[in-house]
Structure formats: C-alpha cells, structure tokens
Amino acid sequence: MDKRWAALAVISTMHAGTKLVSGDFGKTREGALVRIYTLTNNSVEATITNYGGRVVSLKSGGTDVVLGFDSLEGYLNDNPYFGALVGRYANRIGHAQFTLNGVLYKVPKNDGDNSLHGGLRGFDKRVWTPRELPDGGLELTYLSKDGEEGYPGNCKVTVIYHLTDAGELKIEYAASTDKGTVINLTNHAYFNLKGSGDILGHMLTLTADHFTPVDRGLIPTGVLKPVAGTPFDFRKPTAIGARIEHNDEQLKLGKGYDHNWVLNKKGSELSIAARLEEPSSGRVMEVWTTEPGIQFYTGNFLDGSIKGKGGKVYGRRSALCLETQHFPDSPNKPRFPSVVLRPGMDFKSTTIYKFVR
Ligand code: GLA
C-alpha cells in the first residue's frame, strides 16, 4: 500500500469504534438553532453542543465527570464557562490592551481592569457551524470577524472533537487570519472524577518545574518561579487539598490554585501535562497537550449560586479545571512563547483528555 494511504488507514482506525448521534438542543434568545452531539466509544461518552463548543457531559464508565447543565437554557444564562471552548484569547490580558505591529488594541474589561476569556461575548457564547465527520468526529467552525471583541483580523477557527479507541477525548484546534492577531484557545471543562462532592481528595501530578506567579489581578508578573519547596510543586502525585490553605502569598491571591504552570518541554510536541486520580473510584485521567502551559484552577469562584445537572448545587471547589494554553497575558510579555498569528501562518494545537482507568 502507498505510504500515505497506510497512514490514513491507521488514523481512521483510531476512532473506528466511535458512534455519533445528534439532536436539537434548543434555540438561542436570537432564535438560532442549536444542536447537540453524542459521541460514544467503548466506556467513554461525550456530549458536545455547537453553542460555545461546550462539552455538556463526559462519561467514563457511566459516571459524568464534568459540571454543566441539562438544557441549553443553563448555558445561555450567566455561568463560568462550563465546558466551553474559550477564545479568541483564553485567560487574561492585562489592562485589557496590547500592542501589535505598533497599533494599540483595546479589548473589553470584564475582569476588573483586565480582559478574561475573549471578552464580553467570546467564542464560548457563539453558535459554531457543525459538521459530522465520517469517522465519528465532530467539527465546529467559526469565523471571528475583524474587530470582534476588539481583536484584529478575520480569524477562521476550526475545532475537531474525536473519541479514540484508547479512551481519549481528543480536541484539535486550527486557525488562520487575514491580519496579525493574537490567539489562545482552550477548553474550560470543570472536572470532578468522583462525580460529586469536592475535589480536595483528588491526587494531581503536573509535569512542570515552574509556574507563573501573579499579581492581585491574576496577571503573571513575568517571572518563571521554580515550584520546588512551594505548594505549587505537583511533580509527584499530591492531594489537591493537602496544601491549598497554606499561608502562601500566591495561594491567597488566587483564593486557592488559579495559576499557569510552565510545562517541561522543548517545543510544541504532544506531551503529558497532568495526571488526575480520584482514589475512591480509582478513576484516572491524563491530560496531553502541544501547548506550553496549563491553568490549574480549583473552582475557587464557584459559590453554590449555580444549580446544574439534576438540580445539583455547584459549591466552592466542587470541580477543577485543567486548561491547556499559552501563558496568560502573553501579548504583553515578550519573553513568553508568542501568541501572535499572522496571515499565511497555520495555528494548530491539540489537547487530549485520556481516561486511563
Ligand atoms: C479561569 C480563570 C479563573 C476564573 C475561571 C472562570 O480558570 O483563571 O480565574 O476566571 O476561569 O471562573
């Protein structure tokens, strides 16, 4: 067989066991139709909507391990990015502005003086164009127009979700632009591998010798700080609750963990970023990514005011996020890996959530 065909045959067998079914999820307040897709492969099932590319449920062995809502209405109401596809710039941009090619761009201030997760109406609140792929994958595309939320350039974004035969939810991001812009894409799933209660007993490992300390507004100072000797050292499996209340300036600023870890890697190779284990169920999830960083957030701002699936109250630290990303405020930090996307360049990024057990 021709080598290229052999390679394609291997790729298509990676998701050979995936079944994809779709249905209506409702309408936005402007009347746009929204769809919902269920991907099933072996013991993993993912439900994804084209409203904000949100992962509505993710089941491993029948247990739903992500927070969210039963209906579209929940997602249309104010909520902290449950399951969302975040962009054009995930996480924060300091003072809600940046300079590119000598031009100052202002983006919306929606987090004190800063801009968070793409502004007032980021990618998480847009209806994406869906396409069911013949191999059981789901493709979502969105054209973010020049000037949308203050960002320059018509930016075309494609995100593909697959469930692989190896128990992985694989998310592949691609983007291009017709004018220089900045881009940082992530998924904001809130995980609880037990399916209920808090996440303080989850054991976490992060493949990172450094993290990026922040100021009061959670903007990185620019320093890469060694984790050694701090509550930020997750190089060996450690209970999330073991040190979260330590008298540490960074923990106080984040009201818990809400920081970017600098992954130990040379370039943009796919490498393991995190391993999360929940002792009572024995469930283990790994996070693999081509991105240089990961935001580990312990749901510090969840306050019990939101009722989710089945009327469940989502309290403080009832879930955690592992958001693969470029570092926060990179547009204003020339020493951080670049987030600039120029015409003719192809932005590509992959993140995998893998259920090992
Ligand atoms: C990210 C941020 C947090 C918070 C959540 C959403 O994880 O780093 O500070 O804004 O999103 O509530």
Coordinates of C-alpha atoms and ligand atoms in Angstrom, one line a residue:
M1 CA 0.0 0.0 0.0
D2 CA 1.1 3.6 -0.7
K3 CA 2.6 5.0 2.5
R4 CA 0.2 7.9 2.6
W5 CA -2.8 5.5 2.4
A6 CA -1.3 3.3 5.1
A7 CA -1.0 6.4 7.3
L8 CA -4.6 7.3 6.6
A9 CA -5.8 3.8 7.4
V10 CA -4.0 4.0 10.8
I11 CA -5.7 7.3 11.5
S12 CA -9.2 6.1 10.7
T13 CA -8.8 3.0 12.9
M14 CA -8.0 5.3 15.8
H15 CA -11.7 6.2 16.1
A16 CA -13.1 3.1 14.4
G17 CA -15.4 2.4 17.3
T18 CA -17.0 5.8 17.6
K19 CA -20.7 6.3 17.2
L20 CA -22.1 9.8 16.7
V21 CA -25.7 10.7 17.1
S22 CA -27.2 14.2 17.0
G23 CA -30.3 16.1 18.0
D24 CA -31.8 19.5 18.7
F25 CA -30.7 21.3 21.9
G26 CA -33.0 24.4 21.5
K27 CA -32.7 27.9 20.3
T28 CA -30.7 30.9 21.4
R29 CA -32.5 34.1 22.5
E30 CA -31.9 35.4 19.0
G31 CA -33.6 32.3 17.6
A32 CA -30.6 30.4 16.2
L33 CA -31.0 26.7 16.3
V34 CA -28.5 24.8 18.5
R35 CA -27.6 21.2 18.1
I36 CA -26.2 18.5 20.5
Y37 CA -24.0 15.6 19.6
T38 CA -23.2 12.4 21.5
L39 CA -20.0 10.6 20.7
T40 CA -19.6 7.1 22.2
N41 CA -16.6 4.8 22.1
N42 CA -16.2 1.9 24.4
S43 CA -16.7 3.1 28.0
V44 CA -16.4 6.9 27.2
E45 CA -19.3 9.1 26.1
A46 CA -19.0 12.8 25.3
T47 CA -21.9 15.1 24.6
I48 CA -21.0 18.4 22.9
T49 CA -23.1 21.3 21.7
N50 CA -22.2 23.8 18.9
Y51 CA -23.3 26.6 21.3
G52 CA -19.8 27.7 22.5
G53 CA -18.4 24.3 21.6
R54 CA -19.3 23.2 25.1
V55 CA -18.7 19.7 26.4
V56 CA -22.0 19.2 28.1
S57 CA -21.2 15.8 29.6
L58 CA -18.2 13.5 29.6
K59 CA -18.9 10.0 31.0
S60 CA -16.3 7.4 31.9
G61 CA -17.6 4.1 33.0
G62 CA -21.1 5.7 33.2
T63 CA -20.1 8.5 35.6
D64 CA -20.4 12.0 34.4
V65 CA -17.2 13.8 35.4
V66 CA -17.9 17.3 34.2
L67 CA -20.1 20.1 35.5
G68 CA -22.8 21.6 33.3
F69 CA -26.5 21.9 32.6
D70 CA -29.3 19.6 31.4
S71 CA -30.6 22.1 28.9
L72 CA -29.4 24.9 26.6
E73 CA -31.1 27.5 28.9
G74 CA -28.4 26.9 31.6
Y75 CA -25.7 27.7 29.1
L76 CA -27.4 30.8 27.8
N77 CA -27.6 32.1 31.4
D78 CA -24.6 33.6 33.1
N79 CA -22.1 30.8 34.1
P80 CA -18.3 30.5 34.5
Y81 CA -17.5 28.9 31.1
F82 CA -18.8 25.4 31.9
G83 CA -17.3 23.0 29.3
A84 CA -16.6 25.9 27.0
L85 CA -14.4 26.4 24.0
V86 CA -12.6 29.6 25.0
G87 CA -11.2 32.3 22.7
R88 CA -10.1 34.4 20.9
Y89 CA -7.8 34.8 23.8
A90 CA -8.2 32.3 26.7
N91 CA -7.3 33.6 30.2
R92 CA -6.3 37.2 30.9
I93 CA -4.9 40.2 29.0
G94 CA -3.6 42.8 31.5
H95 CA -5.2 46.2 31.4
A96 CA -7.3 44.8 28.5
Q97 CA -5.0 46.1 25.9
F98 CA -1.9 45.1 23.8
T99 CA 0.2 46.5 21.0
L100 CA 0.7 44.6 17.8
N101 CA 2.6 46.0 14.8
G102 CA 2.7 49.4 16.5
V103 CA -1.1 49.5 16.9
L104 CA -2.7 49.6 20.3
Y105 CA -5.7 47.3 20.6
K106 CA -8.3 47.6 23.4
V107 CA -10.4 44.6 24.3
P108 CA -13.3 44.5 26.8
K109 CA -12.6 44.8 30.5
N110 CA -14.7 42.0 32.1
D111 CA -12.5 41.1 35.0
G112 CA -11.6 44.2 37.0
D113 CA -9.1 46.1 34.8
N114 CA -8.3 43.1 32.7
S115 CA -9.9 41.1 29.9
L116 CA -10.8 37.5 30.6
H117 CA -11.5 34.6 28.2
G118 CA -12.1 36.6 25.0
G119 CA -14.2 39.4 26.4
L120 CA -17.9 40.0 26.8
R121 CA -19.0 37.6 24.1
G122 CA -16.2 35.3 23.4
F123 CA -16.1 32.0 21.5
D124 CA -18.0 30.3 24.4
K125 CA -21.1 32.3 23.6
R126 CA -21.2 31.9 19.8
V127 CA -23.1 29.4 17.7
W128 CA -20.5 27.4 15.8
T129 CA -21.1 25.7 12.4
P130 CA -21.2 21.9 13.0
R131 CA -20.2 19.1 10.6
E132 CA -20.5 15.4 11.4
L133 CA -17.3 13.7 10.2
P134 CA -17.5 10.3 8.5
D135 CA -15.1 8.9 11.1
G136 CA -17.5 9.7 14.0
G137 CA -15.8 13.0 14.9
L138 CA -17.4 16.4 15.3
E139 CA -16.1 19.5 13.5
L140 CA -17.0 23.0 14.6
T141 CA -16.0 26.1 12.7
Y142 CA -16.4 29.8 13.5
L143 CA -15.4 33.0 11.7
S144 CA -14.5 35.7 14.2
K145 CA -14.7 38.9 12.3
D146 CA -12.1 41.7 12.2
G147 CA -12.8 43.9 15.3
E148 CA -15.0 41.4 17.1
E149 CA -14.4 41.9 20.9
G150 CA -11.7 44.3 19.8
Y151 CA -9.4 41.8 18.2
P152 CA -7.8 42.5 14.8
G153 CA -8.2 40.2 11.7
N154 CA -10.9 37.9 10.4
C155 CA -9.9 34.8 12.2
K156 CA -11.3 31.4 11.0
V157 CA -11.2 28.8 13.7
T158 CA -11.8 25.0 13.3
V159 CA -12.1 22.7 16.3
I160 CA -12.4 18.9 15.9
Y161 CA -13.5 16.5 18.6
H162 CA -12.8 12.8 18.5
L163 CA -13.2 9.9 20.9
T164 CA -10.4 7.5 20.2
D165 CA -10.4 3.8 20.8
A166 CA -7.9 4.4 23.6
G167 CA -10.5 6.2 25.8
E168 CA -9.4 9.7 24.8
L169 CA -11.4 12.8 24.1
K170 CA -9.1 14.5 21.6
I171 CA -9.6 18.2 20.7
E172 CA -7.7 19.6 17.7
Y173 CA -7.7 23.4 17.2
A174 CA -6.7 25.1 13.9
A175 CA -6.9 28.8 13.0
S176 CA -5.9 31.3 10.3
T177 CA -6.2 35.1 10.0
D178 CA -6.0 37.8 7.3
K179 CA -4.4 40.3 9.6
G180 CA -1.9 39.9 12.5
T181 CA -3.8 38.9 15.7
V182 CA -3.3 37.1 19.0
I183 CA -4.8 33.7 19.7
N184 CA -5.0 31.4 22.7
L185 CA -7.6 28.6 22.6
T186 CA -8.6 26.1 25.4
N187 CA -11.5 24.1 26.8
H188 CA -12.9 25.1 30.1
A189 CA -14.3 21.8 31.4
Y190 CA -14.8 21.5 35.1
F191 CA -13.8 18.0 36.2
N192 CA -14.8 16.0 39.3
L193 CA -13.8 12.4 38.7
K194 CA -15.9 11.3 41.7
G195 CA -19.0 12.9 40.0
S196 CA -19.9 14.7 43.2
G197 CA -18.5 16.3 46.4
D198 CA -15.4 18.4 46.4
I199 CA -12.1 17.8 44.5
L200 CA -9.7 18.2 47.5
G201 CA -9.0 14.5 47.7
H202 CA -8.1 14.2 44.0
M203 CA -4.4 13.4 43.5
L204 CA -2.8 15.6 40.9
T205 CA 0.5 15.4 39.1
L206 CA 1.7 18.2 36.9
T207 CA 4.7 17.9 34.6
A208 CA 6.1 21.3 35.5
D209 CA 9.2 22.6 37.3
H210 CA 8.0 26.2 37.1
F211 CA 4.8 28.2 37.4
T212 CA 4.0 31.9 36.6
P213 CA 3.3 33.8 39.8
V214 CA 0.6 36.5 39.5
D215 CA -0.3 39.9 40.8
R216 CA -3.5 40.9 42.5
G217 CA -5.5 40.9 39.2
L218 CA -4.1 37.4 38.5
I219 CA -1.8 38.7 35.7
P220 CA 1.6 37.0 35.6
T221 CA 4.5 39.1 36.9
G222 CA 6.6 37.7 34.0
V223 CA 8.8 35.6 36.3
L224 CA 9.0 31.8 35.9
K225 CA 9.2 30.6 39.5
P226 CA 10.5 27.1 40.5
V227 CA 7.8 25.1 42.2
A228 CA 10.3 23.3 44.4
G229 CA 9.6 24.0 48.1
T230 CA 6.2 25.6 47.4
P231 CA 2.6 24.4 47.5
F232 CA 2.8 24.6 43.7
D233 CA 5.0 21.5 43.5
F234 CA 2.9 18.8 41.9
R235 CA 5.7 16.9 40.3
K236 CA 4.8 13.9 42.5
P237 CA 1.1 12.8 42.9
T238 CA -0.3 15.1 45.7
A239 CA -3.8 15.6 47.1
I240 CA -5.1 18.9 45.9
G241 CA -6.3 19.8 49.4
A242 CA -3.0 19.0 51.1
R243 CA -1.6 22.5 50.9
I244 CA -4.4 24.6 49.4
E245 CA -4.9 26.5 52.7
H246 CA -1.2 27.1 53.3
N247 CA -0.1 30.6 54.2
D248 CA 1.3 31.3 50.8
E249 CA 1.0 34.7 49.1
Q250 CA 0.2 33.2 45.7
L251 CA -2.5 30.9 47.1
K252 CA -4.0 33.9 48.8
L253 CA -4.0 35.9 45.6
G254 CA -5.7 33.0 43.7
K255 CA -8.1 32.2 46.6
G256 CA -6.7 28.7 46.0
Y257 CA -5.0 27.4 42.9
D258 CA -5.7 29.6 39.8
H259 CA -2.3 29.7 38.1
N260 CA -0.4 28.8 35.0
W261 CA 2.2 26.0 35.1
V262 CA 5.1 26.0 32.7
L263 CA 5.2 22.6 31.2
N264 CA 8.5 20.8 30.9
K265 CA 9.0 20.6 27.2
K266 CA 11.3 21.8 24.4
G267 CA 8.8 22.8 21.7
S268 CA 5.2 22.1 20.7
E269 CA 5.4 18.3 20.9
L270 CA 2.4 16.4 22.3
S271 CA 3.4 15.6 25.9
I272 CA 1.7 14.7 29.2
A273 CA 0.8 17.8 31.2
A274 CA -1.3 16.4 34.0
R275 CA -2.5 13.2 35.7
L276 CA -5.5 13.3 37.9
E277 CA -6.5 10.4 40.1
E278 CA -9.6 10.0 42.3
P279 CA -8.8 7.4 45.0
S280 CA -12.3 6.3 45.9
S281 CA -13.4 5.4 42.4
G282 CA -9.9 4.6 41.1
R283 CA -10.6 6.8 38.1
V284 CA -7.5 8.2 36.4
M285 CA -7.5 10.9 33.7
E286 CA -4.4 12.2 31.9
V287 CA -4.1 15.5 30.0
W288 CA -1.8 15.6 27.0
T289 CA -1.1 18.7 25.0
T290 CA 1.0 20.5 22.4
E291 CA 0.6 23.8 24.4
P292 CA 3.4 25.2 26.6
G293 CA 1.2 25.8 29.7
I294 CA -1.7 24.6 31.8
Q295 CA -4.0 26.7 34.0
F296 CA -4.9 24.6 37.1
Y297 CA -8.0 26.3 38.7
T298 CA -9.7 24.8 41.8
G299 CA -13.2 26.3 41.3
N300 CA -12.5 29.0 43.9
F301 CA -15.2 31.3 42.5
L302 CA -17.9 28.6 42.5
D303 CA -20.1 29.7 45.4
G304 CA -23.2 27.5 45.3
S305 CA -25.3 30.0 43.5
I306 CA -25.5 27.9 40.3
K307 CA -27.7 24.8 40.1
G308 CA -26.5 22.4 37.4
K309 CA -27.4 19.0 36.1
G310 CA -30.2 17.3 38.0
G311 CA -30.5 20.4 40.2
K312 CA -27.1 19.8 41.8
V313 CA -25.7 22.8 43.6
Y314 CA -22.1 23.6 42.5
G315 CA -20.3 24.7 45.6
R316 CA -16.8 26.0 46.1
R317 CA -14.1 23.6 44.9
S318 CA -16.6 21.1 43.7
A319 CA -14.6 20.8 40.4
L320 CA -11.3 21.7 38.9
C321 CA -10.1 22.9 35.5
L322 CA -7.0 21.9 33.6
E323 CA -6.9 24.5 30.8
T324 CA -4.1 23.8 28.3
Q325 CA -2.9 27.2 27.0
H326 CA -0.2 29.7 26.2
F327 CA 0.6 31.7 29.2
P328 CA -1.8 34.4 30.4
D329 CA -1.0 38.0 29.3
S330 CA 1.4 36.7 26.6
P331 CA 0.5 39.6 24.3
N332 CA 2.2 41.9 26.8
K333 CA 5.0 39.6 27.8
P334 CA 7.6 39.5 25.0
R335 CA 9.6 36.7 26.9
F336 CA 6.7 34.3 27.0
P337 CA 6.1 32.0 24.0
S338 CA 4.4 34.0 21.2
V339 CA 0.7 34.0 20.7
V340 CA 0.8 36.1 17.5
L341 CA -0.9 34.7 14.5
R342 CA -0.1 36.3 11.1
P343 CA -1.6 35.9 7.7
G344 CA -0.2 32.8 6.0
M345 CA 0.5 31.0 9.3
D346 CA -1.5 28.0 10.4
F347 CA -2.3 27.9 14.1
K348 CA -2.5 24.3 15.3
S349 CA -2.9 22.9 18.8
T350 CA -4.0 19.5 20.2
T351 CA -5.2 18.5 23.7
I352 CA -6.2 15.1 24.8
Y353 CA -8.2 14.1 28.0
K354 CA -7.5 10.4 28.4
F355 CA -9.3 8.0 30.7
V356 CA -6.7 5.5 31.7
R357 CA -8.8 3.8 34.3
Ligands
GLA1 C1 -10.1 30.7 34.7 C2 -9.6 31.8 35.4 C3 -10.2 31.9 36.7 C4 -11.7 32.1 36.5 C5 -12.3 31.0 35.7 C6 -13.7 31.2 35.4 O1 -9.8 29.5 35.2 O2 -8.2 31.7 35.6 O3 -9.7 33.0 37.4 O4 -12.0 33.3 35.9 O5 -11.5 30.8 34.5 O6 -14.5 31.5 36.5

